[in-house]
Short mmCIF file of C-alpha atoms in Angstrom, two decimals:
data_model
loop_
_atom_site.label_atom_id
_atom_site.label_comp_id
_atom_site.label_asym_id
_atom_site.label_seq_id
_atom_site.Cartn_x
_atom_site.Cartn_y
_atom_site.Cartn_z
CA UNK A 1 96.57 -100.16 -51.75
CA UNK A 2 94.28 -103.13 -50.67
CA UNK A 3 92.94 -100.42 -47.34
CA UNK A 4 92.57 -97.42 -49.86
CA UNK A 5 89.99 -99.93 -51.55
CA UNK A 6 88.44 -101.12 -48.66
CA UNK A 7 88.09 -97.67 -47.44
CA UNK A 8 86.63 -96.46 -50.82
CA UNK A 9 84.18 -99.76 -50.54
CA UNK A 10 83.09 -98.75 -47.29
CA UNK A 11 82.36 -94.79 -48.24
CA UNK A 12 80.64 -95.96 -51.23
CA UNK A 13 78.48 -98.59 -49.26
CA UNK A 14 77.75 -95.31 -46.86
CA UNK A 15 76.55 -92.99 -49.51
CA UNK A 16 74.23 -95.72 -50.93
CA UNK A 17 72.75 -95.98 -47.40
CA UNK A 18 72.18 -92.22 -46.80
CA UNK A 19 71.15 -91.84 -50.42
CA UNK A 20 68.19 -94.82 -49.44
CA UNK A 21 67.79 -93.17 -46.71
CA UNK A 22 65.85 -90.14 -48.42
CA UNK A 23 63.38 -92.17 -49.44
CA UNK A 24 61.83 -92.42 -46.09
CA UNK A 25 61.22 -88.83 -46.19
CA UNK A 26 59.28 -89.01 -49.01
CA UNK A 27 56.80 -91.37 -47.88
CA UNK A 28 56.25 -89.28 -44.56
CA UNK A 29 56.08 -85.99 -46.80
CA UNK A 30 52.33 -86.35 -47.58
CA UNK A 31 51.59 -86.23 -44.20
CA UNK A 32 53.09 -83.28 -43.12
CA UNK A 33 51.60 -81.56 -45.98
CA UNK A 34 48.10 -82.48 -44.95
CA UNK A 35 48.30 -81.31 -41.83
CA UNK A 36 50.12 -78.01 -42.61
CA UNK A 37 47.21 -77.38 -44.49
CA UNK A 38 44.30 -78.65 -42.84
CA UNK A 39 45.17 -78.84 -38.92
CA UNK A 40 48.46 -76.54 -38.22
CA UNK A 41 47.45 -73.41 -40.81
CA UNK A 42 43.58 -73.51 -39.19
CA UNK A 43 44.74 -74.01 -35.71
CA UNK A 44 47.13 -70.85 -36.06
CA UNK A 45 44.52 -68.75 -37.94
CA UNK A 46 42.03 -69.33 -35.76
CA UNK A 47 44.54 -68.11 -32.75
CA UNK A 48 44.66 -65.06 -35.50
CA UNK A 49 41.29 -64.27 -35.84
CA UNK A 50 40.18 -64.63 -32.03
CA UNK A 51 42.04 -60.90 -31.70
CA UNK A 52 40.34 -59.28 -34.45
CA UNK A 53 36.88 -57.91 -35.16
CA UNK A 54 36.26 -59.79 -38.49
CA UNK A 55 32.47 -59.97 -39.43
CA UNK A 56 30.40 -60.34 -42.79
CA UNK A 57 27.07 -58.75 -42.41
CA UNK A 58 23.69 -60.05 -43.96
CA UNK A 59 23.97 -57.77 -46.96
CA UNK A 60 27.61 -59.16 -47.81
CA UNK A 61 29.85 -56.45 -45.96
CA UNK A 62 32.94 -57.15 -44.77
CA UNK A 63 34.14 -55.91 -41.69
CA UNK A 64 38.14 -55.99 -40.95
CA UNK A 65 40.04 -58.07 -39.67
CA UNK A 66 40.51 -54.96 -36.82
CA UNK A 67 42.58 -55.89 -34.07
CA UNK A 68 40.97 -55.64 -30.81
CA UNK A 69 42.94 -57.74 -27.84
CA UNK A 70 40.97 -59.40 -25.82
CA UNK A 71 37.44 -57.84 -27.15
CA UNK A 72 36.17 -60.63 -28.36
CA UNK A 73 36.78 -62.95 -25.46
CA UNK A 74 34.82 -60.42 -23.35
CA UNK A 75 32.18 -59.92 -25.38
CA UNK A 76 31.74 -64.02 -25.59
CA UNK A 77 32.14 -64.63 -22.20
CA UNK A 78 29.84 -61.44 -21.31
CA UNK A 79 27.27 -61.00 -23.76
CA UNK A 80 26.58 -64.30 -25.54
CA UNK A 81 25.30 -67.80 -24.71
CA UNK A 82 29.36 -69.41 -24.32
CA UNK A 83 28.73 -70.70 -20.89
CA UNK A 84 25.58 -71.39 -21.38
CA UNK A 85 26.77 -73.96 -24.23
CA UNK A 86 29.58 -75.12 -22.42
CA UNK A 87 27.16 -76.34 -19.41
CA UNK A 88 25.24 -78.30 -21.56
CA UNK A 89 28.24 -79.70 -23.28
CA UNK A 90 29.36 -80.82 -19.94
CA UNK A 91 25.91 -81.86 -18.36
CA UNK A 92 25.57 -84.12 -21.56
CA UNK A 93 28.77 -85.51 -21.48
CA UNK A 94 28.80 -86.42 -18.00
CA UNK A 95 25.35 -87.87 -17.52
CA UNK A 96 27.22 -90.37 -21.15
CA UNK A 97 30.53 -90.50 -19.69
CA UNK A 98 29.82 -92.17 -16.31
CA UNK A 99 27.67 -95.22 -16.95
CA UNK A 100 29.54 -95.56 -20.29
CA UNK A 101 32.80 -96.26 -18.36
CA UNK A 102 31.14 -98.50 -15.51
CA UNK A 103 29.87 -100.50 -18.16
CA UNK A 104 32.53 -101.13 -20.40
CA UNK A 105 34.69 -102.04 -17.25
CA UNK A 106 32.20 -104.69 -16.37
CA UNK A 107 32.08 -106.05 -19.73
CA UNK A 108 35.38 -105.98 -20.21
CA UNK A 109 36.15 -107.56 -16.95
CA UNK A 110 33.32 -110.30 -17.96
CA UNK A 111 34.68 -111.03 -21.33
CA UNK A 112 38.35 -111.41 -20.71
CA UNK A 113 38.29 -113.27 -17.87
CA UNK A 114 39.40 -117.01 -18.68
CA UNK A 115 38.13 -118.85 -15.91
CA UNK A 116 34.04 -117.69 -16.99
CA UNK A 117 33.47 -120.11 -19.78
CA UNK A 118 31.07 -118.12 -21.98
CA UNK A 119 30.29 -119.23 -25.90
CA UNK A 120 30.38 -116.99 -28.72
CA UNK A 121 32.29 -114.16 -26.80
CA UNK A 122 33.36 -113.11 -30.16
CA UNK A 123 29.79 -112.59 -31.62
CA UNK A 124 28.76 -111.05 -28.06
CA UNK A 125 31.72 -107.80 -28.49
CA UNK A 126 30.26 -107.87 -32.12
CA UNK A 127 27.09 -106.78 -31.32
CA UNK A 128 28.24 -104.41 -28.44
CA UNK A 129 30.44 -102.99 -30.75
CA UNK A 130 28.19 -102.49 -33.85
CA UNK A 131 26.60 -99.27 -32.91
CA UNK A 132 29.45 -96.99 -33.00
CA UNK A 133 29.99 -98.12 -36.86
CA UNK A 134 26.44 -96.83 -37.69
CA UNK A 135 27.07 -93.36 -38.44
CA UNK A 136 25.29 -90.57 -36.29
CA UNK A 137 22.83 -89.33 -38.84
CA UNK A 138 21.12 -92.90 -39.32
CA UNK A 139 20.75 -93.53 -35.15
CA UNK A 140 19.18 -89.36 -34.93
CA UNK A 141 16.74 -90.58 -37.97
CA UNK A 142 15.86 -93.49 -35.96
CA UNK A 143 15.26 -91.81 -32.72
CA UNK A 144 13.57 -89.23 -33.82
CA UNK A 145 11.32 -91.74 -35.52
CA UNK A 146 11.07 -93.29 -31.95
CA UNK A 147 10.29 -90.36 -29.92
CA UNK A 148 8.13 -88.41 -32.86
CA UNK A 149 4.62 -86.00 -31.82
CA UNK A 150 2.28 -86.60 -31.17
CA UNK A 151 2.30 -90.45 -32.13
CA UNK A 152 4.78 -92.56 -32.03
CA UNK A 153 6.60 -95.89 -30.97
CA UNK A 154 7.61 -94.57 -27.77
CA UNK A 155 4.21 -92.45 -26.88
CA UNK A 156 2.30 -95.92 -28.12
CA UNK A 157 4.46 -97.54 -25.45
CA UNK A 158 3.58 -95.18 -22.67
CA UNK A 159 -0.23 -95.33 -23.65
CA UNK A 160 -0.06 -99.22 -23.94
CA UNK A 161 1.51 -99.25 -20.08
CA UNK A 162 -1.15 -96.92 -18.56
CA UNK A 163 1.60 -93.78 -18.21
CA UNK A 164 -0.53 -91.86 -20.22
CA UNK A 165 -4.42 -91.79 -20.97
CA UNK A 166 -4.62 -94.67 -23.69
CA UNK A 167 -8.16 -93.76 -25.01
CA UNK A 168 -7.76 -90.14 -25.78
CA UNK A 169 -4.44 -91.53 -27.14
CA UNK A 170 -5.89 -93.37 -29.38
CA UNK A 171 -9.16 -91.33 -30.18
CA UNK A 172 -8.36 -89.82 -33.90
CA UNK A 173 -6.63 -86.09 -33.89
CA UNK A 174 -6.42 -86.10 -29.72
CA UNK A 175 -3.25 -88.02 -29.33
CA UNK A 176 -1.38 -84.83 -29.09
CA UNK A 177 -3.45 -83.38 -26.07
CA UNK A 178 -1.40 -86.56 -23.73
CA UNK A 179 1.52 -87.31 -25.78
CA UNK A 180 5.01 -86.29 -24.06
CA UNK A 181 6.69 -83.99 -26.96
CA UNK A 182 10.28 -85.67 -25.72
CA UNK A 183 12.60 -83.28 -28.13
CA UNK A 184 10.81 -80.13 -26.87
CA UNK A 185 11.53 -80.23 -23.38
CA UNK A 186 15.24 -79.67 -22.41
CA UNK A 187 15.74 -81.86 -20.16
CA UNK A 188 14.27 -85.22 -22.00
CA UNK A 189 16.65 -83.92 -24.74
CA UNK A 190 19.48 -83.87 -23.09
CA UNK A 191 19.09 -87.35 -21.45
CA UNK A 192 18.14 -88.83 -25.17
CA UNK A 193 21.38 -87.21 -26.58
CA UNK A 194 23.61 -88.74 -23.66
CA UNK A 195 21.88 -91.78 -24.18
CA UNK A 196 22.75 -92.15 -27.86
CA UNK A 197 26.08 -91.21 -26.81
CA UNK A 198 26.96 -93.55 -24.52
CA UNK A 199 24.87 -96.29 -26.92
CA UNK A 200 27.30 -95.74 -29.35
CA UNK A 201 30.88 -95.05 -27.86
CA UNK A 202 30.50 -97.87 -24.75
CA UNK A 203 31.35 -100.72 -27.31
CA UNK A 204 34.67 -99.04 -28.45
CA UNK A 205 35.24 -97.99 -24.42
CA UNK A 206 34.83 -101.73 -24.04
CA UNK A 207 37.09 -103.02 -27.12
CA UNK A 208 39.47 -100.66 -25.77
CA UNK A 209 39.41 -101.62 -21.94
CA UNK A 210 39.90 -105.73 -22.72
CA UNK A 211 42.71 -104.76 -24.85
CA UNK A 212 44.63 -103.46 -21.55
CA UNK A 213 43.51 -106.13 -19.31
CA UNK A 214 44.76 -109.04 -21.65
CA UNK A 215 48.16 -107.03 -21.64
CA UNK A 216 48.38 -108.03 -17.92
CA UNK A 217 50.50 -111.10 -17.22
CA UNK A 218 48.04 -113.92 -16.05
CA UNK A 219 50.91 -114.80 -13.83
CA UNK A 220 49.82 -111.56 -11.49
CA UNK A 221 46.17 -113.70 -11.42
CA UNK A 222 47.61 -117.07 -10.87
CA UNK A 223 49.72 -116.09 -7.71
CA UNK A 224 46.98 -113.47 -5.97
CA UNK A 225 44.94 -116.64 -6.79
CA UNK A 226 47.18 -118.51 -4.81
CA UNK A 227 47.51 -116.41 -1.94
CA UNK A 228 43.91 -116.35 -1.25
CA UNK A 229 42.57 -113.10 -2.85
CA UNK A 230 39.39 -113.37 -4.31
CA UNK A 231 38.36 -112.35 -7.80
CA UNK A 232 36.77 -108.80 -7.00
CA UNK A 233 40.30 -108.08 -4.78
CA UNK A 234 42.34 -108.96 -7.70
CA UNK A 235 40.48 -107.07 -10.12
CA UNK A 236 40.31 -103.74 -7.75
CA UNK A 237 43.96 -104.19 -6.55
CA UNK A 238 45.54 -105.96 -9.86
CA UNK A 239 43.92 -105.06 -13.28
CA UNK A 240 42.49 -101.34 -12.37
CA UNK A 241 46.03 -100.27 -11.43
CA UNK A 242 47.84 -102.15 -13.86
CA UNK A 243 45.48 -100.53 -16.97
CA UNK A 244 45.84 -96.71 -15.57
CA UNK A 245 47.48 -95.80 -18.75
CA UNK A 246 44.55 -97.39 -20.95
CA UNK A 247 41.91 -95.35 -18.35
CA UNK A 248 43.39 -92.07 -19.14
CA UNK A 249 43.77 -92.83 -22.80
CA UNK A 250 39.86 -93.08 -22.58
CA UNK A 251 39.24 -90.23 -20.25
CA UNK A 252 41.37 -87.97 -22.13
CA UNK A 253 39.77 -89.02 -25.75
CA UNK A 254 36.23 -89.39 -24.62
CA UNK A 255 36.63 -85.80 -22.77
CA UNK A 256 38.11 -84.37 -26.37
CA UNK A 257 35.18 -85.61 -28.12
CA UNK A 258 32.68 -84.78 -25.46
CA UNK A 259 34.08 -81.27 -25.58
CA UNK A 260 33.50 -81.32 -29.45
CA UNK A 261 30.12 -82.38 -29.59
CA UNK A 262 27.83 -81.66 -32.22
CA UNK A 263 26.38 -83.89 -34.83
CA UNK A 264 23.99 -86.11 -32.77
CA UNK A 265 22.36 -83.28 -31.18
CA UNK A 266 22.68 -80.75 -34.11
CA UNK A 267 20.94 -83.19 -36.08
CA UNK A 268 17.90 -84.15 -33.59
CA UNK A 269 17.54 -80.41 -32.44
CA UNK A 270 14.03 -78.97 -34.12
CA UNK A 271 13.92 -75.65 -35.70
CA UNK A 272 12.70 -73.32 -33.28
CA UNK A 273 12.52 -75.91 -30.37
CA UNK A 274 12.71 -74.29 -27.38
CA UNK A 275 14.81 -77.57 -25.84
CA UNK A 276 17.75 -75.52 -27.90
CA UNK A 277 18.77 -73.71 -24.41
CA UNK A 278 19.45 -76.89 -22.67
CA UNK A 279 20.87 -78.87 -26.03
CA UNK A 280 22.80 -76.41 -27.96
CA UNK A 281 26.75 -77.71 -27.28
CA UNK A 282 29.73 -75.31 -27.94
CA UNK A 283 30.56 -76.52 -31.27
CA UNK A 284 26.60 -75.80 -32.18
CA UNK A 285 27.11 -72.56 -31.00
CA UNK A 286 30.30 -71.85 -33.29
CA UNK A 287 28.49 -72.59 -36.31
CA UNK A 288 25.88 -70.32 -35.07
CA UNK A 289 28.08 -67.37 -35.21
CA UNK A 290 29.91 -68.49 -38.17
CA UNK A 291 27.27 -69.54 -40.45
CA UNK A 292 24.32 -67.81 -39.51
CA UNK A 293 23.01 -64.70 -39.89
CA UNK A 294 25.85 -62.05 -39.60
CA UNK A 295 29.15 -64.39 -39.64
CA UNK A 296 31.38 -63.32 -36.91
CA UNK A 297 34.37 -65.05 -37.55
CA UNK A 298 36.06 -63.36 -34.59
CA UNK A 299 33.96 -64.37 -31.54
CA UNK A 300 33.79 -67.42 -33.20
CA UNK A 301 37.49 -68.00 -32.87
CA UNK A 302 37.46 -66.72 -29.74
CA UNK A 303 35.25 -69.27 -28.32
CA UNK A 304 36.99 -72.19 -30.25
CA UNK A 305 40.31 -70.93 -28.13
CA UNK A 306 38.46 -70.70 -25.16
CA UNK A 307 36.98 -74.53 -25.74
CA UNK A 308 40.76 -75.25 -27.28
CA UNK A 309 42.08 -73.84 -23.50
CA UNK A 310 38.99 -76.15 -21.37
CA UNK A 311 39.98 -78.96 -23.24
CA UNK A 312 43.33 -78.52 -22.96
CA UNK A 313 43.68 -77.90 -18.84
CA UNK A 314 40.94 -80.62 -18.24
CA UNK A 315 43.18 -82.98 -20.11
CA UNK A 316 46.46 -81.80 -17.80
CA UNK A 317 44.19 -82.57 -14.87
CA UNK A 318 43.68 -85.94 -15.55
CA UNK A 319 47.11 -86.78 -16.43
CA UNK A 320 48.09 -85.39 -12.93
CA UNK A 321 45.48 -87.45 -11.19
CA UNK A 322 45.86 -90.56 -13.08
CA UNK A 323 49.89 -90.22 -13.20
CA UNK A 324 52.18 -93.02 -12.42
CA UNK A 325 52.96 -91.93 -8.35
CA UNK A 326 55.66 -94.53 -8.16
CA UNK A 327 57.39 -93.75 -10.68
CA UNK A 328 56.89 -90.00 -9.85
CA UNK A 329 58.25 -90.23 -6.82
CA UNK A 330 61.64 -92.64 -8.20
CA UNK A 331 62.07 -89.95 -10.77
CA UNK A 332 61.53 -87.11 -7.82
CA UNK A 333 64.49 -89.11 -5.69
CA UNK A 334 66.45 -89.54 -8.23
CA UNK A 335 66.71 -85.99 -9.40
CA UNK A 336 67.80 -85.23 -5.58
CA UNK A 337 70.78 -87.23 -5.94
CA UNK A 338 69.27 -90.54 -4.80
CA UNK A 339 70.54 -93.88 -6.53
#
C-alpha cells in the first residue's frame, strides 16, 4: 500500500513537470510566428516567383504569375545590368573589407594587450565604436554636405592646399569651372561609399575581435613569453590561430552584409548621376525592377536567388578555408577506424 502511494506521488510529481513543461513552448511561440511570416513565407515565395513571368505594367496591368523555368534567370544574367551590380557590390566591399579587418586586428591587438599600459582604454573603444550607432542616413547627409558642387568643405580644402586653382575658386559663380564634382564620377563614389563603410563597421569588427582574444588563456602568453618568443611571434602563432572561429564569424557576416548593400549608397546616389554605373549594388538594382517603372517581380526574384546562391557558396568557401584542419583530420582518422 505504502509503494502504490509512492508510485502515485511520483506519477503525479511527473505530470506536473511535463504539464510546466508547456509553458516553454509558449514563450518560444512568438518567434516562430514572426519568422513564418516575415523571413520563411518571403524566402519561399520569392524561390516561387523567380520561375514565373509576374509583371505590373505602368498603366496597372497585371501580368501572370506564368511559369517560365529558368527564363528569368537568363534574361537577368543576359539582358540586364545583374553583373554589372554585382561587380560593384564586390569592388565596394572589398576596397571596405580589407583595411577594415587590418585595422580592427591592430586595435584589437593594441587594446587587449595587458602589458601596454594605456589610460582610458574604455573611452578610446567608445569613440571607435560610436559611428556604427549613427544610423546611415545621418553619416550620407553629412557627406554629402562634405563633398557638395561646386562649393564645399572638401573643394574649400583642396583650393586652400593649392590642388585646385584657389582664385577662380573663390571668384563669385566660377567655383564650379575647378571644383571636383566627387559623387558624379564613379570611381570617387565608390571609394567614398567604401569609406563610410568601413568608418562605420571597423569599430564593431574591433569590439568583436578583442572579445576573442581575451577568451585566450593568458597562460598561452606567459609560457611563449617564457620560452623566448617575442610579442609579434606570439600574436601571429598564438592569438590569430586561436580566434579562427571569431575571423570567420566576421568574414562570413561582413560578406552577408556586403552582399546586401544598399542604404549608404542608395541614399548618396544623385538622380540621374551618371556615377550610378559604377555605384548601383545588387540590392539597388532589385528595387529598380520592383519598384520602378514596370514592376517585374519575377526577374526581381530571380536575381535575389541568384545573390541568395553568391552569398551562400562564398560563405561555404570560407568555412572550408578557415576550418579547424586538426580537428578535420582527427575526425577524418577516426571515421577510418583509428582510435
Amino acid at each position: 500500500m505504502k509503494g502504490l502511494k509512492q508510485n502515485s506521488a511520483v506519477r503525479a510529481q511527473r505530470s506536473s513537470r511535463v504539464n510546466l513543461s508547456r509553458y516553454g513552448y509558449y514563450f518560444i511561440l512568438p518567434f516562430f510566428v514572426a519568422y513564418l511570416i516575415f523571413q520563411a513565407y518571403p524566402l519561399f515565395n520569392t524561390f516561387y516567383l523567380a520561375f514565373q513571368k509576374y509583371m505590373i505594367t505602368g498603366n496597372n496591368k497585371v501580368i501572370g504569375p506564368t511559369f517560365v523555368g529558368f527564363g528569368n534567370f537568363v534574361n537577368v544574367l543576359t539582358k540586364g545590368f545583374t553583373l554589372r551590380a554585382f561587380e560593384n557590390t564586390a569592388v565596394m566591399w572589398i576596397i571596405n573589407f580589407i583595411p577594415q579587418i587590418l585595422l580592427a586586428l591592430l586595435l584589437a591587438k593594441w587594446l587587449s594587450d595587458s602589458r601596454i599600459n594605456i589610460k582610458g582604454k574604455g573611452l578610446i573603444k567608445l569613440f571607435i565604436y560610436m559611428p556604427g550607432i549613427i544610423t546611415a542616413a545621418s553619416i550620407a547627409v553629412l557627406f554629402m554636405a562634405l563633398f557638395a558642387y561646386p562649393q564645399g568643405p572638401v573643394n574649400s580644402l583642396l583650393a586652400q592646399l593649392g590642388i585646385i586653382d584657389k582664385t577662380v575658386y573663390q571668384t563669385p559663380g566660377e567655383a564650379a569651372r575647378v571644383s571636383i564634382e566627387f559623387m558624379s564620377k564613379g570611381w570617387h563614389s565608390r571609394l567614398i561609399i567604401a569609406f563610410i563603410n568601413f568608418w562605420m563597421w571597423y569599430g564593431n569588427t574591433m569590439i568583436v575581435l578583442i572579445a576573442g582574444i581575451l577568451g585566450i588563456s593568458p597562460d598561452l602568453f606567459e609560457a611563449a613569453q617564457v620560452d623566448g618568443a617575442s610579442e609579434n611571434q606570439s600574436f601571429y602563432y598564438i592569438t590569430l590561430p586561436l580566434i579562427k572561429p571569431i575571423m570567420l564569424y566576421t568574414l562570413v557576416t561582413s560578406l552577408i552584409g556586403g552582399m546586401q548593400m544598399y542604404d549608404v549608397p542608395a541614399l548618396m546616389q544623385q538622380d540621374g548621376s551618371p556615377a550610378k554605373e559604377m555605384t548601383q549594388t545588387t540590392t539597388m538594382y532589385i528595387m529598380e525592377l520592383v519598384f520602378s517603372g514596370t514592376k517585374d517581380y519575377g526577374r526581381g526574384a530571380a536575381v535575389s536567388v541568384i545573390l541568395f546562391l553568391i552569398t551562400a557558396v562564398f560563405s561555404l568557401v570560407l568555412f572550408f578555408i578557415l576550418r579547424d584542419k586538426d580537428a578535420y583530420r582527427e575526425r577524418k582518422y577516426l571515421g577510418k577506424g583509428g582510435y
